[in-house]
Coordinates of C-alpha atoms and ligand atoms in Angstrom, one line a residue:
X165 CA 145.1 125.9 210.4
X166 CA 143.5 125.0 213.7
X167 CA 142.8 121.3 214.6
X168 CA 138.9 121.6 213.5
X169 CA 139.5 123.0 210.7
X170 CA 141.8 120.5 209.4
X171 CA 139.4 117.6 210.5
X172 CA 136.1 119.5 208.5
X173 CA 138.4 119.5 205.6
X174 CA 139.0 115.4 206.0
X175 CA 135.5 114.8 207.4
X176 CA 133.8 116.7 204.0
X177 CA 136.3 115.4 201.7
X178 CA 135.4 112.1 202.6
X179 CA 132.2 112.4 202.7
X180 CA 132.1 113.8 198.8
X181 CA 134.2 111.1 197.9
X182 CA 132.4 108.3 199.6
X183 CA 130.7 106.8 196.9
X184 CA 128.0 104.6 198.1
X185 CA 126.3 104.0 201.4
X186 CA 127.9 101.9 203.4
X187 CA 131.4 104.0 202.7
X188 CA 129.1 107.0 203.9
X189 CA 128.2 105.3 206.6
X190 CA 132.1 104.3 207.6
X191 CA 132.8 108.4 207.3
X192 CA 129.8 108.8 209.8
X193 CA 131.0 106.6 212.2
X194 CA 134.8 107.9 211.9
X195 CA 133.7 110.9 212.8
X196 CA 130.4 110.9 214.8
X197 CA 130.7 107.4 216.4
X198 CA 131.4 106.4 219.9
X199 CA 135.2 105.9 218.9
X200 CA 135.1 108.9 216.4
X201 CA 137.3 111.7 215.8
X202 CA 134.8 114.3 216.6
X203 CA 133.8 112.5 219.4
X204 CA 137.2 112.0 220.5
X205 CA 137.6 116.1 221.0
X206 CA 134.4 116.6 222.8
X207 CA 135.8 113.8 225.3
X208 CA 138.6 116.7 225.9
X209 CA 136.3 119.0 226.7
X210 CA 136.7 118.2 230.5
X211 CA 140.0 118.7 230.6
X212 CA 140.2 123.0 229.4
X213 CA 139.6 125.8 230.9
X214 CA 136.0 127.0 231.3
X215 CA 136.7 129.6 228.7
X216 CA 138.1 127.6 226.2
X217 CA 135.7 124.7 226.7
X218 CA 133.0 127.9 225.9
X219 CA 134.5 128.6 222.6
X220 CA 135.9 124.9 221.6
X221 CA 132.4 123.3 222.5
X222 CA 130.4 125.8 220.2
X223 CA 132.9 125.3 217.2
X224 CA 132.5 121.1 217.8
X225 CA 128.7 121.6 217.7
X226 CA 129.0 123.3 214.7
X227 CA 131.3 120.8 213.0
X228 CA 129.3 118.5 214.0
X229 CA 126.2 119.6 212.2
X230 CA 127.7 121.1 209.0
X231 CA 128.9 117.0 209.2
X232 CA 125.7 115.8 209.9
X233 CA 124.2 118.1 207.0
X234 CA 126.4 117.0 204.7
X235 CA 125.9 112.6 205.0
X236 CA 122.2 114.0 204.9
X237 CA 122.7 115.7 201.5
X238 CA 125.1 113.4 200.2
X239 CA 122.8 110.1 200.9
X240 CA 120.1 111.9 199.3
X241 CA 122.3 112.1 195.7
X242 CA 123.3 108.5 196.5
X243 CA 119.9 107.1 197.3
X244 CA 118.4 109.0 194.0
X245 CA 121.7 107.7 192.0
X246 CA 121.0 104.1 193.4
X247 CA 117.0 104.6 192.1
X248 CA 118.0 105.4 188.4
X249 CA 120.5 102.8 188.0
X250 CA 117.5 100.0 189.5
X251 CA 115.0 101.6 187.1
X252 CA 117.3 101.5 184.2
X253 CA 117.7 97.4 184.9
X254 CA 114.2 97.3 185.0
X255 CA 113.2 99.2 181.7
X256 CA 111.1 97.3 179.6
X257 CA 110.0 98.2 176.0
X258 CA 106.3 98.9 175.6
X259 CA 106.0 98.6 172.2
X260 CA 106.8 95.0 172.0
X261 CA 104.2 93.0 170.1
X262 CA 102.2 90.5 172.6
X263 CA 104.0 87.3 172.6
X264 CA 100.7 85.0 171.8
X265 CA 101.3 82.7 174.9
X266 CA 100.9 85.2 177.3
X267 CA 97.9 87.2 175.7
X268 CA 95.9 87.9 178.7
X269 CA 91.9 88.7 178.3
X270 CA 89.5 91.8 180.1
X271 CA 87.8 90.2 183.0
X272 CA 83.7 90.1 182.5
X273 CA 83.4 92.9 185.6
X274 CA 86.0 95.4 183.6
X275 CA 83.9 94.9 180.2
X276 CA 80.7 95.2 181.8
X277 CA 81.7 98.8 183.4
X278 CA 83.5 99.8 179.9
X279 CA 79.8 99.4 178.1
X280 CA 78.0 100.9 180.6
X281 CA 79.9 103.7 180.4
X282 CA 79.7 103.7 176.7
X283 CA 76.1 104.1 177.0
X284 CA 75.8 106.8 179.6
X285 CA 78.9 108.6 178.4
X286 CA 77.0 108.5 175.2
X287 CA 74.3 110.0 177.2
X288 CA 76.3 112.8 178.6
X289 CA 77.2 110.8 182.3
X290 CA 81.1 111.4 183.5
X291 CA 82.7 109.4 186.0
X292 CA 82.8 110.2 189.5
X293 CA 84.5 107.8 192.1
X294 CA 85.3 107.4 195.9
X295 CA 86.8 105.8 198.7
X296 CA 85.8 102.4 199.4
X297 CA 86.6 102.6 203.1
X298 CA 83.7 105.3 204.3
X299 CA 82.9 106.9 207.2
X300 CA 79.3 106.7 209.1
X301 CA 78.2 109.9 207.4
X302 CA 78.7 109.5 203.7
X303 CA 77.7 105.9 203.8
X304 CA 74.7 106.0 205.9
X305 CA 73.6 109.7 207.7
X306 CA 73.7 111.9 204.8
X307 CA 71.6 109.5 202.7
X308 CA 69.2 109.9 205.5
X309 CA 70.0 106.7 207.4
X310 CA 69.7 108.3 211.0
X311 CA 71.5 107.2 213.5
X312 CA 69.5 103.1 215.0
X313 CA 67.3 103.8 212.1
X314 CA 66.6 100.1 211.0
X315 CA 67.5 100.4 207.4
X316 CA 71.1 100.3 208.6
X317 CA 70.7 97.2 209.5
X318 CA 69.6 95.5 205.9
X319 CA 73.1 96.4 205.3
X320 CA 75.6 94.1 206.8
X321 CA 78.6 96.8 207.6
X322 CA 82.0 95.8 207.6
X323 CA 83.3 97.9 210.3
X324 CA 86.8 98.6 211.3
X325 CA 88.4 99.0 214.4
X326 CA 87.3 102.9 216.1
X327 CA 90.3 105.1 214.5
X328 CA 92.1 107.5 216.9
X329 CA 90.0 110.4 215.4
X330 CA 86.9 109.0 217.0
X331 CA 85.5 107.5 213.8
X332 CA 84.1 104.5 213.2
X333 CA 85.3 103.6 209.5
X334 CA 83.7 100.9 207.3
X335 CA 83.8 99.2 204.3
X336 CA 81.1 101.0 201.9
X337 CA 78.3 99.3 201.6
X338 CA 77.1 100.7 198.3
X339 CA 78.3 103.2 195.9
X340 CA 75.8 105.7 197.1
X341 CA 77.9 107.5 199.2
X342 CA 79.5 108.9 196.4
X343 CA 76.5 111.0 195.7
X344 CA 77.1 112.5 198.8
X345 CA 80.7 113.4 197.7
X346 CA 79.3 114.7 194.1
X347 CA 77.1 117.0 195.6
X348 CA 79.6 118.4 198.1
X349 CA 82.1 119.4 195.9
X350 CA 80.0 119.9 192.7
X351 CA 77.7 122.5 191.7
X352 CA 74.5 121.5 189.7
X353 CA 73.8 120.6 187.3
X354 CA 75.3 117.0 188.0
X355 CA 75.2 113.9 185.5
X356 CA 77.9 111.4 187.4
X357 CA 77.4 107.7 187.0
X358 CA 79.9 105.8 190.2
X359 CA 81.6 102.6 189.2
X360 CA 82.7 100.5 192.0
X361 CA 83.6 98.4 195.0
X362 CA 81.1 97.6 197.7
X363 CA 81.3 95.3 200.5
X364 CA 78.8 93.3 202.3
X365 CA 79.3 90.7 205.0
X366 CA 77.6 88.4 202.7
X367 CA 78.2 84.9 201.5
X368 CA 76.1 82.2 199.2
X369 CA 75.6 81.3 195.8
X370 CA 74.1 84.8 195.0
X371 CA 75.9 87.1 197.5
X372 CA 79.8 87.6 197.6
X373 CA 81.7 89.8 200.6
X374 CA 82.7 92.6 197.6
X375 CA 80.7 93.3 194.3
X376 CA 80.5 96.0 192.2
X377 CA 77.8 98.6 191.8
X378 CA 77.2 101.6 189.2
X379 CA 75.4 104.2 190.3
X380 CA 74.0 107.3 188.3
X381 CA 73.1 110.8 190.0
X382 CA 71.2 113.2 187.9
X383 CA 70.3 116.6 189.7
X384 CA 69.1 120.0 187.7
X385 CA 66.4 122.4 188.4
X386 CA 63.8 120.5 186.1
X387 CA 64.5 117.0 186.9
X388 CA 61.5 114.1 187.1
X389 CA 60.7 110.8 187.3
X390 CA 60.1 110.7 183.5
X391 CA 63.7 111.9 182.9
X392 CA 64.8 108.5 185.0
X393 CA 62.2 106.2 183.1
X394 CA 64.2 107.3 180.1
X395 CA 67.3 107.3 180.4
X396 CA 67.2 103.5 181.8
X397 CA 65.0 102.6 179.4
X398 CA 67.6 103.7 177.0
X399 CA 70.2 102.0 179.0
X400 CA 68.6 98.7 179.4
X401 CA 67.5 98.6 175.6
X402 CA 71.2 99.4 174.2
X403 CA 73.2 97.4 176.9
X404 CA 71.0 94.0 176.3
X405 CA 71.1 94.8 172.3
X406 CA 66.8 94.6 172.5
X407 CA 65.1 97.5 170.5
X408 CA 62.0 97.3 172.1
X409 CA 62.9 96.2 175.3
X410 CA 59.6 96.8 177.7
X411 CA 60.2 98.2 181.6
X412 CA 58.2 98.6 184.6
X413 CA 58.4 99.8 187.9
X414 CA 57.3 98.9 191.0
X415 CA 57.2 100.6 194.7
X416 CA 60.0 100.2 196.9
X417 CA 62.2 101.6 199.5
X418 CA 65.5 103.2 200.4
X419 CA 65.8 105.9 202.8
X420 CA 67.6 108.6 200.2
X421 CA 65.1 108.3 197.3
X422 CA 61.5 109.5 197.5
X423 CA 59.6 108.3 195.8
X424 CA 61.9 104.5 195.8
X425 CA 61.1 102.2 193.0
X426 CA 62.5 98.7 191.7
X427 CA 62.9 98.7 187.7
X428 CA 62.3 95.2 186.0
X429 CA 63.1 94.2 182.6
X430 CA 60.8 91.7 180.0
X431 CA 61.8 87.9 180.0
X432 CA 61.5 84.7 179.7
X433 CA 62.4 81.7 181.4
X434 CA 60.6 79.2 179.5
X435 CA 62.4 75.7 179.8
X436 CA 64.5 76.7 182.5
X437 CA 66.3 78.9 180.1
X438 CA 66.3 83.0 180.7
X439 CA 65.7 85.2 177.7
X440 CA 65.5 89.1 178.0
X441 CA 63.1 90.4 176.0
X442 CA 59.2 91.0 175.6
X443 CA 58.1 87.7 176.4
X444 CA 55.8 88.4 179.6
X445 CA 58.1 87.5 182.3
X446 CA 59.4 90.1 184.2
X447 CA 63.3 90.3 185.9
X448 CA 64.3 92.8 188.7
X449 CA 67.7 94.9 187.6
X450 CA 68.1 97.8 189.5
X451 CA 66.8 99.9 192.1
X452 CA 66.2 103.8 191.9
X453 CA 64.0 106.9 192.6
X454 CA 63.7 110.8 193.0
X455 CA 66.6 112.0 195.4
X456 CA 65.2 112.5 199.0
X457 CA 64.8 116.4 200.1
X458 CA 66.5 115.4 203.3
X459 CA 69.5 114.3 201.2
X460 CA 69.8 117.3 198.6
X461 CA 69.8 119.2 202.4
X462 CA 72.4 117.4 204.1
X463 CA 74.6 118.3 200.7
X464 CA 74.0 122.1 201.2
X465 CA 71.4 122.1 198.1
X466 CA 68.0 124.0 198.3
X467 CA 65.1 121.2 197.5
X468 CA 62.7 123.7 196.2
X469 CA 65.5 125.0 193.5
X470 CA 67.0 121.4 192.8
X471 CA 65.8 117.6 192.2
X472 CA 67.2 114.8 190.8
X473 CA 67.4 110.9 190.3
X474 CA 69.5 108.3 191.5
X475 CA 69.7 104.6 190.5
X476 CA 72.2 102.0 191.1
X477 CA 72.6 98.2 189.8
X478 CA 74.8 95.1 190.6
X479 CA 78.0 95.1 187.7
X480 CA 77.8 91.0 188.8
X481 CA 74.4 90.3 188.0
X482 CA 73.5 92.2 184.6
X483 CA 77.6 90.6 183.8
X484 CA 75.4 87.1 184.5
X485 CA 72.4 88.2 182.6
X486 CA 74.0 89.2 179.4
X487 CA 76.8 86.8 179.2
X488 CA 75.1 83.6 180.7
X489 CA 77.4 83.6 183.7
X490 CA 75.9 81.0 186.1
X491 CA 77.5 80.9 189.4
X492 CA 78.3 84.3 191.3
X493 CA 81.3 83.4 193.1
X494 CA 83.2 82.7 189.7
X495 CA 83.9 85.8 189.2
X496 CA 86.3 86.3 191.8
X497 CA 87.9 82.7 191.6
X498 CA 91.0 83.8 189.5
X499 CA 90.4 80.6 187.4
X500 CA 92.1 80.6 184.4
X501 CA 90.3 78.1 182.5
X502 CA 86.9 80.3 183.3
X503 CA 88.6 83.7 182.1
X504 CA 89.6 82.3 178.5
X505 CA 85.8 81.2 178.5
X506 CA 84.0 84.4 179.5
X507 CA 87.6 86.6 179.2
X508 CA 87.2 89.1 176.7
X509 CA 90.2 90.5 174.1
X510 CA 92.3 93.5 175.8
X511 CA 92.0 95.4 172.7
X512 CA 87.7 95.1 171.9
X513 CA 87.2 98.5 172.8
X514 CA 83.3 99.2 174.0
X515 CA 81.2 101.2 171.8
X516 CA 77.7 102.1 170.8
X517 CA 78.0 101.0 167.3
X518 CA 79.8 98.0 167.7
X519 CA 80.9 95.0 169.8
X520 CA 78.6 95.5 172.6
X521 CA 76.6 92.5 171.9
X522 CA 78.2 89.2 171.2
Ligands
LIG831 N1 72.2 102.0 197.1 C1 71.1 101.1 196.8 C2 71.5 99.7 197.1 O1 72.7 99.4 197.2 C3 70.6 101.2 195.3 C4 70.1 102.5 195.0 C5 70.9 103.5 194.5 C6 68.7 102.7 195.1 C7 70.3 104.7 194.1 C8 68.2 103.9 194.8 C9 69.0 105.0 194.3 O2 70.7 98.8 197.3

């Protein structure tokens, strides 16, 4: 057997038995290492012949990558090895019963979005998400913010650094640029409402850096204002448990609806106490309209086939309204004193029939 030979036979055998990843890493350095056997014979290289350093040199090449190959594959079993024995220390049993001390409660913002859902899931709504770090066109030109068009301005970005693709990235400002995605990748007709994340730079008693907004997208060939003044109707009635709960609408603005509108619900705030119901007050909660032709465009959808609505509300401030939250900031104070106040059970599962209302 030629001197190679025997030392791929050594070299392999080793590195089989080596049976964790420093010992691999003692075989590599036997063999491939400054001071290593393989090494050692290329060093003789200069010494042969030109012919025989020809045919020694390829056969050392090639031990040396069949070695290589092989402390590849074998620190791939041993890494995977090492993986299952830490996840087997780690198992845990599931289906342990809550030890009471450690009961832990659904945060306001989660059970708000779980009833909403309820009611427009009830209502035939699925869930549609996105990314909350946007680029310029989803958050701002497709909803027909053109480019130094002041409207961008009553948003106050977040922007990150330029990435290397050019793009200027930010923080979304609203959730609306998920409608963009809907209609992008969906064909009509869509019924989507967008929990989420939204970032303004923003901060007071009523104004945190990141809220959360839901939006709602409806778009089908037959599709009016009525359709909108009845489905929140519906929603505002059902989510604040009152029957007869009166609405009204009022002109507004935002570049991707057309016409805009700002929805207000009945109150009162007799005695410096806020009530929602018929009691001649009224209470901004959300802001909608029909979906702007220029945006229906910019999503590849014909505006004399389709129309649609779009609304979208604060999560924070209907969470205040129906629980009697004061402060804003709050929420997002990780207090645990506050959480077992406003906290609700893990296991109070939203629905229309019961529990949304305490
Ligand atoms: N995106 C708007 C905002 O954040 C709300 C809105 C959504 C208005 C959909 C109309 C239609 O203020």
């Amino acid at each position: 057997m030629s001197e190679i030979d025997q030392l791929r036979g050594e070299v392999l055998a080793a590195v089989t038995a080596a049976s964790d990843v420093p010992a691999l890493e003692n075989v590599r350095v036997d063999a491939l290492g400054k001071k290593g056997r393989v090494t050692g014979l290329m060093k003789n290289l200069g010494t042969m012949s030109p012919e025989d350093r020809k045919t020694f040199g390829q056969q050392l090449n090639l031990l040396k990558t069949e070695i290589e190959d092989a402390i590849t594959a074998r620190r791939a079993t041993l890494d995977s090895a090492a993986l299952d024995a830490k996840l087997a220390t780690e198992k845990m049993d599931v289906t342990l019963p809550v030890r009471p001390e450690l009961k832990g409660s659904l945060h306001p913002i989660s059970q708000t979005m779980d009833e909403m859902a309820a009611i427009f899931g009830a209502m035939g709504f699925t869930i549609a998400e996105g990314p909350d770090v946007e680029d310029d066109f989803h958050n701002f030109t497709a909803l027909n913010f053109p480019p130094g068009h002041p409207a961008r301005e009553m948003h106050d970005t977040f922007f990150l650094p330029t990435a290397p693709d050019g793009n200027r990235y930010l923080l979304r400002t609203h959730t609306s640029p998920v409608q963009i995605r809907t209609m992008l990748s969906e064909k009509p007709p869509i019924r989507v409402i967008i929990p989420g994340r939204t970032y303004r730079c923003d901060y007071d008693m009523t104004h945190t850096p990141m809220f959360h907004q839901i939006e709602g997208l409806v778009i089908d060939t037959e599709t009016n204002m009525t359709h909108l003044k009845g489905c929140l109707q519906e929603f505002v009635r059902s989510f604040f448990g009152v029957d007869d709960l009166t609405i009204r609408f009022r002109p507004s603005f935002f570049p991707f609806t057309e016409p805009s509108a700002e929805m207000d619900i009945g109150c009162s705030r007799q005695g410096g106490e806020l009530k929602i119901g018929n009691y001649g007050d009224w209470l901004e909660i959300l802001g909608c309209g029909m979906v702007h032709p220029n945006v229906l465009k910019s999503c590849g959808l014909d505006p004399e086939v389709y129309q649609g609505f779009a609304f979208g509300m604060g999560v924070e401030r209907v969470a205040m309204l129906k629980y009697g939250i004061p402060d804003l900031r709050t929420f997002f104070e990780s207090d645990l004193r506050w959480l077992k106040h406003y906290g609700f059970a893990a296991l109070d599962v939203p629905s229309l029939t019961g529990g949304l209302n305490r």
